[in-house]
Amino acid sequence: MVNFVKILETLVNWAVKLAGLTPKLVEIEPGTVLNIWVPTETLKNTTKVAQKPVVVLLHSFAANGILTWFFQAISLLGTYSVYVPDFIFFGDSVTDKLDRTSDFQAECLAKGLQKLGVKKCTIVGLSYGGMVGFNLARNYPDLVESMVVTGTVMEMTESIMAAGMAKFGGESWSDLLMPESVDGVKEMMTVGTHKLPWLPNIFYKHSLEAMFDNRKEKNELLKALVVRDKDAAAPNYTQRIHLLWGEDDKIFNSEFAENIKRKLGDNASLEYMEKAGHLAPLERPFVYTQQLKKVLASFHTQLKQE
């Protein structure tokens, strides 16, 4: 039976390739492979001409890299070298290791980017991607120059998880993020948006069939994401960090954003998007991209001055 979500993914992949990105499998170590969409011009470049500033787009738990960042990747390509990885157990990224932590995701990403010749970059992370991004910035400060994060937290502590479960029900994030029914997919998308548009039931059915593979491993990723409050790392970041937030984020609301900004201090700035929820880049792609471009331009202007 034809799956319309699979067809959509095929069309998106084709469009991104046409725009100038190429998927590349990067072996991190034997048994661990990361799929990263890489600028085609970078792969073809054999000269020592200075490259464009690098922007790395880190996806949410709801979809792989290109489906999450399709519009932004195409829009940024003219000015930046855009890299879009799939985290382990998303897309074509796999491992035979048992490590499911965000530390491991960040380590694989850092090694993958370094193998591709990336020395400095700006991270743009949504939700789960933001958490991995914070980890990457903390552990690899020489690689990450600046960050833009949306709908995320620095770490998923036990208290944050408990508050989420009290709000949405269930025993863990898997109940929301790894739905097992059409109604579960609807609930996830409703929670993730400011206002979910009407979509036929077949869309949710095909999403359920196409988007929630590697269930065992992804549930393990969500379990490993949670850390004890007392073990949470201190917010010691040297990078400029911009919080670009959906005003109606139902998962991590404005209180989370204000708290992160307060903990990060003078290195952080905060901006809200009207009529946008947790998945702001997907819900309002034009507005999000316009604001993202302004932030990236300001980051790179400041870096040149320094």
CSV table of C-alpha atoms in Angstrom, one decimal:
chain,number,residue,atom,x,y,z
A,1,MET,CA,0.0,0.0,0.0
A,2,VAL,CA,1.2,3.5,-0.9
A,3,ASN,CA,2.4,5.5,2.1
A,4,PHE,CA,2.0,9.2,1.5
A,5,VAL,CA,4.4,10.2,4.2
A,6,LYS,CA,7.1,8.0,2.6
A,7,ILE,CA,6.4,9.7,-0.7
A,8,LEU,CA,6.7,13.1,0.9
A,9,GLU,CA,10.0,12.2,2.4
A,10,THR,CA,11.2,11.0,-1.0
A,11,LEU,CA,10.2,14.3,-2.6
A,12,VAL,CA,11.8,16.3,0.2
A,13,ASN,CA,15.1,14.4,-0.2
A,14,TRP,CA,15.0,15.0,-4.0
A,15,ALA,CA,14.4,18.7,-3.5
A,16,VAL,CA,17.2,19.1,-1.0
A,17,LYS,CA,19.6,17.3,-3.3
A,18,LEU,CA,18.6,19.6,-6.1
A,19,ALA,CA,19.2,22.6,-3.8
A,20,GLY,CA,22.8,21.5,-3.0
A,21,LEU,CA,22.9,19.0,-0.2
A,22,THR,CA,24.2,15.4,-0.4
A,23,PRO,CA,23.7,12.6,2.1
A,24,LYS,CA,27.0,11.1,3.3
A,25,LEU,CA,27.5,8.1,5.6
A,26,VAL,CA,30.4,8.8,8.0
A,27,GLU,CA,31.9,5.9,9.9
A,28,ILE,CA,32.5,7.2,13.4
A,29,GLU,CA,34.0,3.9,14.5
A,30,PRO,CA,33.4,0.3,13.5
A,31,GLY,CA,29.7,-0.5,14.0
A,32,THR,CA,28.7,3.2,14.3
A,33,VAL,CA,27.7,5.2,11.2
A,34,LEU,CA,26.2,8.7,11.1
A,35,ASN,CA,24.3,10.0,8.1
A,36,ILE,CA,24.9,13.7,7.5
A,37,TRP,CA,23.6,15.8,4.7
A,38,VAL,CA,26.6,17.8,3.5
A,39,PRO,CA,26.9,20.8,1.1
A,40,THR,CA,27.6,19.3,-2.3
A,41,GLU,CA,30.0,22.2,-3.1
A,42,THR,CA,32.1,21.3,0.0
A,43,LEU,CA,32.5,17.7,-1.2
A,44,LYS,CA,33.6,18.9,-4.6
A,45,ASN,CA,35.9,21.6,-3.3
A,46,THR,CA,39.5,20.5,-3.5
A,47,THR,CA,41.0,24.0,-3.1
A,48,LYS,CA,41.9,26.0,0.0
A,49,VAL,CA,39.5,28.7,-0.7
A,50,ALA,CA,37.8,29.9,2.5
A,51,GLN,CA,34.5,28.2,3.2
A,52,LYS,CA,31.2,29.8,4.2
A,53,PRO,CA,30.4,29.8,7.9
A,54,VAL,CA,29.1,26.4,9.0
A,55,VAL,CA,25.6,25.9,10.4
A,56,VAL,CA,24.6,22.5,11.8
A,57,LEU,CA,20.9,21.8,12.2
A,58,LEU,CA,20.0,19.3,14.9
A,59,HIS,CA,16.5,17.7,14.7
A,60,SER,CA,13.8,17.0,17.2
A,61,PHE,CA,12.6,13.6,18.3
A,62,ALA,CA,9.6,13.7,16.0
A,63,ALA,CA,11.4,13.3,12.7
A,64,ASN,CA,14.8,13.0,11.1
A,65,GLY,CA,17.1,15.9,10.1
A,66,ILE,CA,15.8,16.8,6.7
A,67,LEU,CA,12.1,16.4,7.5
A,68,THR,CA,12.6,18.7,10.5
A,69,TRP,CA,14.8,21.3,8.8
A,70,PHE,CA,13.8,21.1,5.1
A,71,PHE,CA,12.8,24.7,4.7
A,72,GLN,CA,15.6,26.2,6.8
A,73,ALA,CA,18.3,24.0,5.1
A,74,ILE,CA,17.3,25.2,1.7
A,75,SER,CA,16.9,28.9,2.8
A,76,LEU,CA,20.4,29.0,4.4
A,77,LEU,CA,22.4,27.3,1.7
A,78,GLY,CA,23.2,30.5,-0.2
A,79,THR,CA,25.0,32.1,2.8
A,80,TYR,CA,26.1,29.2,4.9
A,81,SER,CA,27.6,25.7,4.6
A,82,VAL,CA,24.7,23.7,6.1
A,83,TYR,CA,25.1,20.3,7.6
A,84,VAL,CA,22.0,18.3,8.7
A,85,PRO,CA,22.8,15.1,10.6
A,86,ASP,CA,20.5,12.3,11.6
A,87,PHE,CA,21.0,11.3,15.2
A,88,ILE,CA,21.8,7.6,16.0
A,89,PHE,CA,18.7,5.5,15.3
A,90,PHE,CA,17.1,8.2,13.1
A,91,GLY,CA,17.3,8.1,9.3
A,92,ASP,CA,20.3,6.0,8.2
A,93,SER,CA,22.4,6.5,11.4
A,94,VAL,CA,23.0,3.3,13.4
A,95,THR,CA,25.3,1.8,16.0
A,96,ASP,CA,25.9,-1.6,17.5
A,97,LYS,CA,27.0,0.1,20.8
A,98,LEU,CA,24.7,0.0,23.8
A,99,ASP,CA,25.2,3.6,24.8
A,100,ARG,CA,22.0,5.6,24.4
A,101,THR,CA,23.0,8.9,26.2
A,102,SER,CA,23.0,12.4,24.7
A,103,ASP,CA,26.7,12.3,25.5
A,104,PHE,CA,27.1,9.6,23.0
A,105,GLN,CA,25.0,11.4,20.4
A,106,ALA,CA,27.2,14.5,20.9
A,107,GLU,CA,30.4,12.5,20.7
A,108,CYS,CA,29.3,10.9,17.4
A,109,LEU,CA,28.3,14.2,16.0
A,110,ALA,CA,31.6,15.9,17.0
A,111,LYS,CA,33.6,13.1,15.4
A,112,GLY,CA,31.5,13.1,12.3
A,113,LEU,CA,31.8,16.8,11.7
A,114,GLN,CA,35.6,16.7,12.3
A,115,LYS,CA,35.9,13.8,9.8
A,116,LEU,CA,34.2,16.1,7.3
A,117,GLY,CA,36.6,18.9,8.0
A,118,VAL,CA,34.4,21.1,10.1
A,119,LYS,CA,36.5,23.0,12.6
A,120,LYS,CA,34.0,25.7,13.8
A,121,CYS,CA,30.2,25.8,13.6
A,122,THR,CA,27.0,27.3,14.9
A,123,ILE,CA,24.5,24.8,16.2
A,124,VAL,CA,20.8,25.2,15.7
A,125,GLY,CA,18.8,22.7,17.8
A,126,LEU,CA,15.1,22.0,18.2
A,127,SER,CA,13.9,20.1,21.3
A,128,TYR,CA,15.9,16.9,21.6
A,129,GLY,CA,18.4,18.5,19.1
A,130,GLY,CA,18.8,21.4,21.5
A,131,MET,CA,19.7,19.0,24.4
A,132,VAL,CA,22.3,17.3,22.3
A,133,GLY,CA,23.5,20.7,21.2
A,134,PHE,CA,24.0,21.9,24.7
A,135,ASN,CA,26.0,18.8,25.4
A,136,LEU,CA,28.0,19.3,22.3
A,137,ALA,CA,28.7,23.0,23.2
A,138,ARG,CA,29.7,22.0,26.8
A,139,ASN,CA,32.1,19.1,25.8
A,140,TYR,CA,33.5,20.6,22.5
A,141,PRO,CA,33.7,24.3,23.0
A,142,ASP,CA,36.4,24.6,20.3
A,143,LEU,CA,34.0,23.2,17.8
A,144,VAL,CA,30.8,25.1,18.7
A,145,GLU,CA,31.1,28.9,18.4
A,146,SER,CA,27.5,29.8,19.0
A,147,MET,CA,24.0,28.3,19.4
A,148,VAL,CA,20.4,28.9,18.6
A,149,VAL,CA,18.0,26.6,20.4
A,150,THR,CA,14.2,26.2,20.3
A,151,GLY,CA,11.8,24.4,22.7
A,152,THR,CA,14.5,22.6,24.7
A,153,VAL,CA,16.2,22.4,28.1
A,154,MET,CA,19.9,22.2,29.0
A,155,GLU,CA,19.3,18.8,30.5
A,156,MET,CA,16.2,16.6,31.0
A,157,THR,CA,16.3,16.3,34.8
A,158,GLU,CA,14.0,14.1,36.8
A,159,SER,CA,12.1,17.1,38.1
A,160,ILE,CA,11.5,18.4,34.6
A,161,MET,CA,10.3,14.9,33.5
A,162,ALA,CA,8.0,14.7,36.5
A,163,ALA,CA,6.5,18.0,35.7
A,164,GLY,CA,5.9,17.0,32.1
A,165,MET,CA,4.3,13.7,33.1
A,166,ALA,CA,2.0,15.5,35.6
A,167,LYS,CA,0.9,17.8,32.8
A,168,PHE,CA,0.5,15.3,29.9
A,169,GLY,CA,0.0,12.1,31.7
A,170,GLY,CA,1.8,8.8,31.2
A,171,GLU,CA,4.9,7.4,32.9
A,172,SER,CA,7.6,8.6,30.6
A,173,TRP,CA,8.2,10.8,27.5
A,174,SER,CA,7.8,7.7,25.4
A,175,ASP,CA,4.1,7.8,26.0
A,176,LEU,CA,4.0,11.2,24.2
A,177,LEU,CA,6.8,10.9,21.7
A,178,MET,CA,6.5,7.3,20.6
A,179,PRO,CA,2.8,6.9,20.0
A,180,GLU,CA,1.4,3.5,19.1
A,181,SER,CA,-2.0,4.6,17.7
A,182,VAL,CA,-3.5,7.2,15.3
A,183,ASP,CA,-4.9,9.0,18.3
A,184,GLY,CA,-1.5,9.1,19.9
A,185,VAL,CA,0.0,10.7,16.8
A,186,LYS,CA,-2.7,13.3,16.8
A,187,GLU,CA,-2.1,14.0,20.5
A,188,MET,CA,1.7,14.4,19.9
A,189,MET,CA,1.1,16.8,17.0
A,190,THR,CA,-1.5,18.8,19.0
A,191,VAL,CA,0.8,19.2,21.9
A,192,GLY,CA,3.7,20.2,19.6
A,193,THR,CA,1.8,23.0,17.8
A,194,HIS,CA,0.1,26.3,18.5
A,195,LYS,CA,-2.9,25.3,16.4
A,196,LEU,CA,-2.9,22.0,14.6
A,197,PRO,CA,-4.6,22.3,11.1
A,198,TRP,CA,-7.1,19.8,10.0
A,199,LEU,CA,-5.5,16.8,8.5
A,200,PRO,CA,-7.2,13.6,7.3
A,201,ASN,CA,-6.9,10.5,9.4
A,202,ILE,CA,-4.9,8.8,6.7
A,203,PHE,CA,-2.1,11.3,7.3
A,204,TYR,CA,-1.8,10.2,10.9
A,205,LYS,CA,-2.0,6.6,10.0
A,206,HIS,CA,0.8,6.9,7.4
A,207,SER,CA,2.8,8.9,9.9
A,208,LEU,CA,2.5,6.2,12.5
A,209,GLU,CA,3.6,3.6,9.9
A,210,ALA,CA,6.5,5.6,8.5
A,211,MET,CA,8.0,7.7,11.3
A,212,PHE,CA,8.3,5.5,14.4
A,213,ASP,CA,10.8,2.9,13.5
A,214,ASN,CA,13.6,1.6,15.9
A,215,ARG,CA,11.1,1.7,18.7
A,216,LYS,CA,13.1,-0.2,21.2
A,217,GLU,CA,16.2,1.9,20.7
A,218,LYS,CA,14.4,5.2,20.6
A,219,ASN,CA,12.6,4.4,23.9
A,220,GLU,CA,16.0,3.6,25.3
A,221,LEU,CA,17.3,7.0,24.1
A,222,LEU,CA,14.4,8.8,25.9
A,223,LYS,CA,15.1,6.8,29.1
A,224,ALA,CA,18.8,7.6,29.0
A,225,LEU,CA,18.1,11.3,28.4
A,226,VAL,CA,16.9,11.7,32.0
A,227,VAL,CA,19.5,12.6,34.6
A,228,ARG,CA,19.1,13.0,38.4
A,229,ASP,CA,18.7,16.7,39.5
A,230,LYS,CA,21.9,16.5,41.6
A,231,ASP,CA,23.9,15.2,38.6
A,232,ALA,CA,22.9,18.0,36.2
A,233,ALA,CA,25.9,19.8,34.8
A,234,ALA,CA,26.5,23.5,35.7
A,235,PRO,CA,25.5,25.9,32.9
A,236,ASN,CA,29.1,26.9,32.1
A,237,TYR,CA,29.0,27.9,28.4
A,238,THR,CA,31.4,30.2,26.6
A,239,GLN,CA,29.3,30.5,23.5
A,240,ARG,CA,26.7,33.1,22.5
A,241,ILE,CA,23.3,31.4,22.8
A,242,HIS,CA,20.0,32.7,21.4
A,243,LEU,CA,16.7,31.2,22.6
A,244,LEU,CA,14.2,31.4,19.8
A,245,TRP,CA,11.0,30.2,21.4
A,246,GLY,CA,7.4,29.5,20.3
A,247,GLU,CA,5.2,31.8,22.4
A,248,ASP,CA,2.7,28.9,22.9
A,249,ASP,CA,5.2,26.1,23.6
A,250,LYS,CA,3.1,23.6,25.6
A,251,ILE,CA,6.0,21.4,26.5
A,252,PHE,CA,8.7,23.9,27.5
A,253,ASN,CA,6.8,27.2,28.1
A,254,SER,CA,8.1,30.7,28.6
A,255,GLU,CA,9.1,29.8,32.2
A,256,PHE,CA,11.6,27.3,30.9
A,257,ALA,CA,12.9,29.8,28.4
A,258,GLU,CA,13.3,32.5,31.1
A,259,ASN,CA,14.9,30.1,33.5
A,260,ILE,CA,17.5,29.0,30.9
A,261,LYS,CA,18.3,32.6,30.0
A,262,ARG,CA,18.7,33.5,33.6
A,263,LYS,CA,21.1,30.6,34.2
A,264,LEU,CA,23.1,31.3,31.1
A,265,GLY,CA,23.5,35.0,32.0
A,266,ASP,CA,24.9,37.7,29.7
A,267,ASN,CA,25.8,35.2,27.0
A,268,ALA,CA,22.2,34.5,26.3
A,269,SER,CA,19.4,36.3,24.5
A,270,LEU,CA,15.7,35.4,24.2
A,271,GLU,CA,13.1,36.0,21.5
A,272,TYR,CA,9.5,34.8,21.2
A,273,MET,CA,7.5,33.9,18.1
A,274,GLU,CA,3.8,34.6,18.0
A,275,LYS,CA,1.3,31.9,17.0
A,276,ALA,CA,4.0,29.2,17.3
A,277,GLY,CA,4.3,26.2,19.6
A,278,HIS,CA,7.0,23.7,20.4
A,279,LEU,CA,7.7,22.8,16.8
A,280,ALA,CA,8.0,26.4,15.7
A,281,PRO,CA,10.4,25.8,12.7
A,282,LEU,CA,7.8,23.4,11.2
A,283,GLU,CA,4.7,25.3,12.2
A,284,ARG,CA,5.9,28.8,11.0
A,285,PRO,CA,8.8,28.1,8.7
A,286,PHE,CA,8.9,31.5,7.0
A,287,VAL,CA,8.8,33.5,10.2
A,288,TYR,CA,11.3,31.2,12.0
A,289,THR,CA,13.8,31.3,9.2
A,290,GLN,CA,13.6,35.1,8.9
A,291,GLN,CA,14.4,35.5,12.6
A,292,LEU,CA,17.0,32.7,12.4
A,293,LYS,CA,18.8,34.5,9.6
A,294,LYS,CA,19.0,37.7,11.6
A,295,VAL,CA,20.5,35.9,14.6
A,296,LEU,CA,23.1,34.0,12.6
A,297,ALA,CA,24.1,37.3,10.8
A,298,SER,CA,24.6,39.0,14.2
A,299,PHE,CA,26.6,36.1,15.5
A,300,HIS,CA,29.0,36.0,12.6
A,301,THR,CA,29.4,39.8,12.6
A,302,GLN,CA,30.4,39.7,16.2
A,303,LEU,CA,32.8,36.8,15.6
A,304,LYS,CA,34.5,38.8,12.8
A,305,GLN,CA,34.9,41.8,15.1
A,306,GLU,CA,36.5,39.6,17.8
